Amino acid sequence: MKLKIRYVADGTPYEVTTTLATIVAWERRFKRKASEMAQAAGIEDLAYMAWEAAKAAKIVVPGSFDMFVAQLEEIDVVAEEAPRPT
């Protein structure tokens, strides 16, 4: 599953796409499975995935997740791409 997330931090808009590594990092931090995300993805979930995806995309973000959240003005999922069946 890939999510395209758009967020605004300190007045600057960004758009990032999650990767498998992003989703795994989310699962490890929140001790939940990605399949549960469809039922109840919160703002903190989206913010964490945006933070991880931004770091992977070489976008300069604060080293602390809480500092990243403090800079956020808005966040939203732009598109969701289903995984390819194998």
Tab-separated table of N, CA and C in Angstrom:
chain	number	residue	atom	x	y	z
A	1	MET	N	0.838	-1.165	0.000
A	1	MET	CA	0.000	0.000	0.000
A	1	MET	C	0.893	1.241	0.000
A	2	LYS	N	0.585	2.157	-0.888
A	2	LYS	CA	1.296	3.436	-0.939
A	2	LYS	C	0.277	4.539	-0.719
A	3	LEU	N	0.657	5.486	0.107
A	3	LEU	CA	-0.178	6.659	0.332
A	3	LEU	C	0.576	7.887	-0.148
A	4	LYS	N	-0.116	8.759	-0.839
A	4	LYS	CA	0.458	10.053	-1.191
A	4	LYS	C	-0.125	11.032	-0.184
A	5	ILE	N	0.757	11.633	0.611
A	5	ILE	CA	0.333	12.522	1.685
A	5	ILE	C	0.788	13.943	1.376
A	6	ARG	N	-0.137	14.863	1.496
A	6	ARG	CA	0.174	16.278	1.319
A	6	ARG	C	0.104	16.927	2.696
A	7	TYR	N	1.135	17.714	3.018
A	7	TYR	CA	1.120	18.423	4.291
A	7	TYR	C	1.721	19.807	4.117
A	8	VAL	N	1.375	20.681	5.036
A	8	VAL	CA	1.923	22.031	5.062
A	8	VAL	C	2.630	22.195	6.400
A	9	ALA	N	3.905	22.566	6.341
A	9	ALA	CA	4.707	22.786	7.539
A	9	ALA	C	5.359	24.157	7.437
A	10	ASP	N	5.117	24.972	8.419
A	10	ASP	CA	5.670	26.335	8.437
A	10	ASP	C	5.372	27.093	7.147
A	11	GLY	N	4.162	26.920	6.627
A	11	GLY	CA	3.730	27.658	5.443
A	11	GLY	C	4.166	27.084	4.108
A	12	THR	N	4.940	26.007	4.119
A	12	THR	CA	5.432	25.413	2.876
A	12	THR	C	4.707	24.090	2.618
A	13	PRO	N	4.093	23.927	1.432
A	13	PRO	CA	3.415	22.663	1.116
A	13	PRO	C	4.407	21.599	0.621
A	14	TYR	N	4.156	20.377	1.001
A	14	TYR	CA	4.963	19.234	0.577
A	14	TYR	C	4.032	18.100	0.189
A	15	GLU	N	4.518	17.226	-0.676
A	15	GLU	CA	3.786	16.017	-1.029
A	15	GLU	C	4.780	14.862	-1.027
A	16	VAL	N	4.492	13.831	-0.262
A	16	VAL	CA	5.381	12.677	-0.149
A	16	VAL	C	4.581	11.403	-0.374
A	17	THR	N	5.282	10.361	-0.775
A	17	THR	CA	4.661	9.054	-0.989
A	17	THR	C	5.319	8.044	-0.068
A	18	THR	N	4.500	7.289	0.624
A	18	THR	CA	5.033	6.278	1.532
A	18	THR	C	5.631	5.117	0.741
A	19	THR	N	6.521	4.405	1.410
A	19	THR	CA	7.123	3.202	0.838
A	19	THR	C	6.871	2.054	1.806
A	20	LEU	N	7.296	0.884	1.426
A	20	LEU	CA	7.175	-0.261	2.321
A	20	LEU	C	7.924	0.005	3.620
A	21	ALA	N	9.092	0.616	3.522
A	21	ALA	CA	9.884	0.934	4.716
A	21	ALA	C	9.137	1.906	5.626
A	22	THR	N	8.427	2.858	5.043
A	22	THR	CA	7.636	3.807	5.821
A	22	THR	C	6.552	3.090	6.615
A	23	ILE	N	5.858	2.181	5.951
A	23	ILE	CA	4.764	1.437	6.597
A	23	ILE	C	5.316	0.539	7.698
A	24	VAL	N	6.435	-0.102	7.449
A	24	VAL	CA	7.052	-0.963	8.474
A	24	VAL	C	7.461	-0.134	9.686
A	25	ALA	N	8.038	1.038	9.466
A	25	ALA	CA	8.416	1.918	10.573
A	25	ALA	C	7.185	2.312	11.375
A	26	TRP	N	6.070	2.594	10.697
A	26	TRP	CA	4.815	2.919	11.380
A	26	TRP	C	4.332	1.736	12.221
A	27	GLU	N	4.358	0.541	11.629
A	27	GLU	CA	3.932	-0.660	12.369
A	27	GLU	C	4.774	-0.869	13.624
A	28	ARG	N	6.066	-0.683	13.505
A	28	ARG	CA	6.959	-0.878	14.654
A	28	ARG	C	6.700	0.149	15.755
A	29	ARG	N	6.496	1.391	15.366
A	29	ARG	CA	6.292	2.443	16.378
A	29	ARG	C	4.948	2.299	17.098
A	30	PHE	N	3.887	2.000	16.340
A	30	PHE	CA	2.550	1.982	16.914
A	30	PHE	C	2.047	0.582	17.270
A	31	LYS	N	2.866	-0.438	16.994
A	31	LYS	CA	2.520	-1.828	17.350
A	31	LYS	C	1.152	-2.232	16.791
A	32	ARG	N	0.929	-1.833	15.531
A	32	ARG	CA	-0.311	-2.184	14.836
A	32	ARG	C	0.044	-2.671	13.440
A	33	LYS	N	-0.860	-3.397	12.828
A	33	LYS	CA	-0.666	-3.889	11.470
A	33	LYS	C	-1.223	-2.881	10.467
A	34	ALA	N	-0.622	-2.820	9.314
A	34	ALA	CA	-1.056	-1.884	8.281
A	34	ALA	C	-2.505	-2.129	7.877
A	35	SER	N	-2.954	-3.359	7.952
A	35	SER	CA	-4.341	-3.674	7.594
A	35	SER	C	-5.333	-2.961	8.515
A	36	GLU	N	-4.927	-2.635	9.738
A	36	GLU	CA	-5.792	-1.921	10.678
A	36	GLU	C	-5.932	-0.446	10.317
A	37	MET	N	-5.021	0.063	9.525
A	37	MET	CA	-5.012	1.477	9.186
A	37	MET	C	-6.274	1.879	8.421
A	38	ALA	N	-6.797	0.988	7.599
A	38	ALA	CA	-7.982	1.311	6.810
A	38	ALA	C	-9.192	1.581	7.698
A	39	GLN	N	-9.221	0.966	8.850
A	39	GLN	CA	-10.365	1.132	9.752
A	39	GLN	C	-10.236	2.366	10.630
A	40	ALA	N	-9.024	2.728	11.000
A	40	ALA	CA	-8.877	3.830	11.945
A	40	ALA	C	-7.502	4.498	11.852
A	41	ALA	N	-7.273	5.204	10.765
A	41	ALA	CA	-6.015	5.948	10.645
A	41	ALA	C	-6.238	7.350	11.197
A	42	GLY	N	-5.468	7.712	12.195
A	42	GLY	CA	-5.603	9.025	12.811
A	42	GLY	C	-4.607	10.014	12.247
A	43	ILE	N	-4.719	11.222	12.702
A	43	ILE	CA	-3.817	12.284	12.259
A	43	ILE	C	-2.382	11.971	12.671
A	44	GLU	N	-2.199	11.426	13.875
A	44	GLU	CA	-0.846	11.079	14.310
A	44	GLU	C	-0.240	10.028	13.389
A	45	ASP	N	-1.053	9.073	12.941
A	45	ASP	CA	-0.587	8.049	12.008
A	45	ASP	C	-0.103	8.689	10.711
A	46	LEU	N	-0.918	9.578	10.151
A	46	LEU	CA	-0.545	10.257	8.907
A	46	LEU	C	0.700	11.111	9.095
A	47	ALA	N	0.765	11.804	10.222
A	47	ALA	CA	1.921	12.658	10.488
A	47	ALA	C	3.194	11.824	10.580
A	48	TYR	N	3.122	10.679	11.252
A	48	TYR	CA	4.313	9.838	11.379
A	48	TYR	C	4.759	9.320	10.015
A	49	MET	N	3.802	8.869	9.209
A	49	MET	CA	4.169	8.378	7.875
A	49	MET	C	4.718	9.505	7.007
A	50	ALA	N	4.155	10.703	7.114
A	50	ALA	CA	4.681	11.847	6.354
A	50	ALA	C	6.098	12.172	6.795
A	51	TRP	N	6.354	12.122	8.095
A	51	TRP	CA	7.688	12.404	8.640
A	51	TRP	C	8.703	11.394	8.106
A	52	GLU	N	8.351	10.106	8.167
A	52	GLU	CA	9.246	9.054	7.666
A	52	GLU	C	9.453	9.182	6.153
A	53	ALA	N	8.371	9.424	5.413
A	53	ALA	CA	8.469	9.543	3.953
A	53	ALA	C	9.276	10.771	3.558
A	54	ALA	N	9.130	11.855	4.295
A	54	ALA	CA	9.900	13.070	4.001
A	54	ALA	C	11.388	12.830	4.219
A	55	LYS	N	11.734	12.147	5.310
A	55	LYS	CA	13.141	11.830	5.554
A	55	LYS	C	13.698	10.977	4.417
A	56	ALA	N	12.922	9.990	3.969
A	56	ALA	CA	13.365	9.114	2.879
A	56	ALA	C	13.530	9.888	1.569
A	57	ALA	N	12.709	10.939	1.392
A	57	ALA	CA	12.768	11.750	0.176
A	57	ALA	C	13.801	12.877	0.286
A	58	LYS	N	14.597	12.858	1.371
A	58	LYS	CA	15.654	13.847	1.590
A	58	LYS	C	15.115	15.269	1.803
A	59	ILE	N	13.884	15.363	2.307
A	59	ILE	CA	13.318	16.653	2.694
A	59	ILE	C	13.796	16.922	4.114
A	60	VAL	N	14.289	18.100	4.362
A	60	VAL	CA	14.800	18.434	5.692
A	60	VAL	C	13.627	18.567	6.663
A	61	VAL	N	13.641	17.723	7.681
A	61	VAL	CA	12.612	17.739	8.724
A	61	VAL	C	13.303	17.711	10.082
A	62	PRO	N	12.612	18.128	11.137
A	62	PRO	CA	13.213	18.042	12.469
A	62	PRO	C	13.560	16.595	12.817
A	63	GLY	N	14.578	16.414	13.629
A	63	GLY	CA	14.981	15.080	14.046
A	63	GLY	C	13.994	14.427	14.993
A	64	SER	N	13.177	15.224	15.625
A	64	SER	CA	12.185	14.722	16.573
A	64	SER	C	10.797	14.736	15.921
A	65	PHE	N	10.057	13.639	16.073
A	65	PHE	CA	8.704	13.562	15.526
A	65	PHE	C	7.812	14.639	16.140
A	66	ASP	N	7.925	14.865	17.440
A	66	ASP	CA	7.102	15.880	18.098
A	66	ASP	C	7.377	17.277	17.543
A	67	MET	N	8.618	17.561	17.217
A	67	MET	CA	8.946	18.856	16.613
A	67	MET	C	8.344	18.968	15.210
A	68	PHE	N	8.340	17.852	14.473
A	68	PHE	CA	7.720	17.830	13.150
A	68	PHE	C	6.225	18.128	13.268
A	69	VAL	N	5.567	17.474	14.218
A	69	VAL	CA	4.133	17.685	14.420
A	69	VAL	C	3.850	19.136	14.793
A	70	ALA	N	4.700	19.735	15.606
A	70	ALA	CA	4.510	21.126	16.017
A	70	ALA	C	4.568	22.086	14.826
A	71	GLN	N	5.274	21.716	13.767
A	71	GLN	CA	5.378	22.564	12.576
A	71	GLN	C	4.203	22.385	11.615
A	72	LEU	N	3.474	21.276	11.747
A	72	LEU	CA	2.388	20.980	10.810
A	72	LEU	C	1.230	21.955	10.952
A	73	GLU	N	0.724	22.396	9.813
A	73	GLU	CA	-0.453	23.258	9.787
A	73	GLU	C	-1.658	22.502	9.240
A	74	GLU	N	-1.399	21.571	8.324
A	74	GLU	CA	-2.461	20.708	7.801
A	74	GLU	C	-1.826	19.472	7.183
A	75	ILE	N	-2.645	18.410	7.096
A	75	ILE	CA	-2.164	17.146	6.530
A	75	ILE	C	-3.356	16.388	5.980
A	76	ASP	N	-3.148	15.718	4.843
A	76	ASP	CA	-4.245	14.988	4.212
A	76	ASP	C	-3.696	13.918	3.278
A	77	VAL	N	-4.461	12.867	3.078
A	77	VAL	CA	-4.113	11.839	2.102
A	77	VAL	C	-4.657	12.284	0.758
A	78	VAL	N	-3.781	12.356	-0.236
A	78	VAL	CA	-4.169	12.788	-1.571
A	78	VAL	C	-4.628	11.592	-2.397
A	79	ALA	N	-3.896	10.493	-2.290
A	79	ALA	CA	-4.236	9.301	-3.072
A	79	ALA	C	-3.740	8.063	-2.334
A	80	GLU	N	-4.423	6.969	-2.601
A	80	GLU	CA	-4.035	5.687	-2.020
A	80	GLU	C	-3.896	4.678	-3.151
A	81	GLU	N	-2.788	3.986	-3.171
A	81	GLU	CA	-2.525	3.003	-4.208
A	81	GLU	C	-2.530	1.624	-3.568
A	82	ALA	N	-3.405	0.768	-4.055
A	82	ALA	CA	-3.491	-0.588	-3.513
A	82	ALA	C	-2.246	-1.391	-3.900
A	83	PRO	N	-1.856	-2.333	-3.071
A	83	PRO	CA	-0.696	-3.169	-3.425
A	83	PRO	C	-1.005	-4.036	-4.634
A	84	ARG	N	0.026	-4.344	-5.405
A	84	ARG	CA	-0.139	-5.223	-6.560
A	84	ARG	C	-0.235	-6.667	-6.091
A	85	PRO	N	-1.192	-7.407	-6.620
A	85	PRO	CA	-1.255	-8.827	-6.246
A	85	PRO	C	-0.065	-9.589	-6.833
A	86	THR	N	0.432	-10.547	-6.094
A	86	THR	CA	1.558	-11.327	-6.593
A	86	THR	C	1.152	-12.726	-6.937
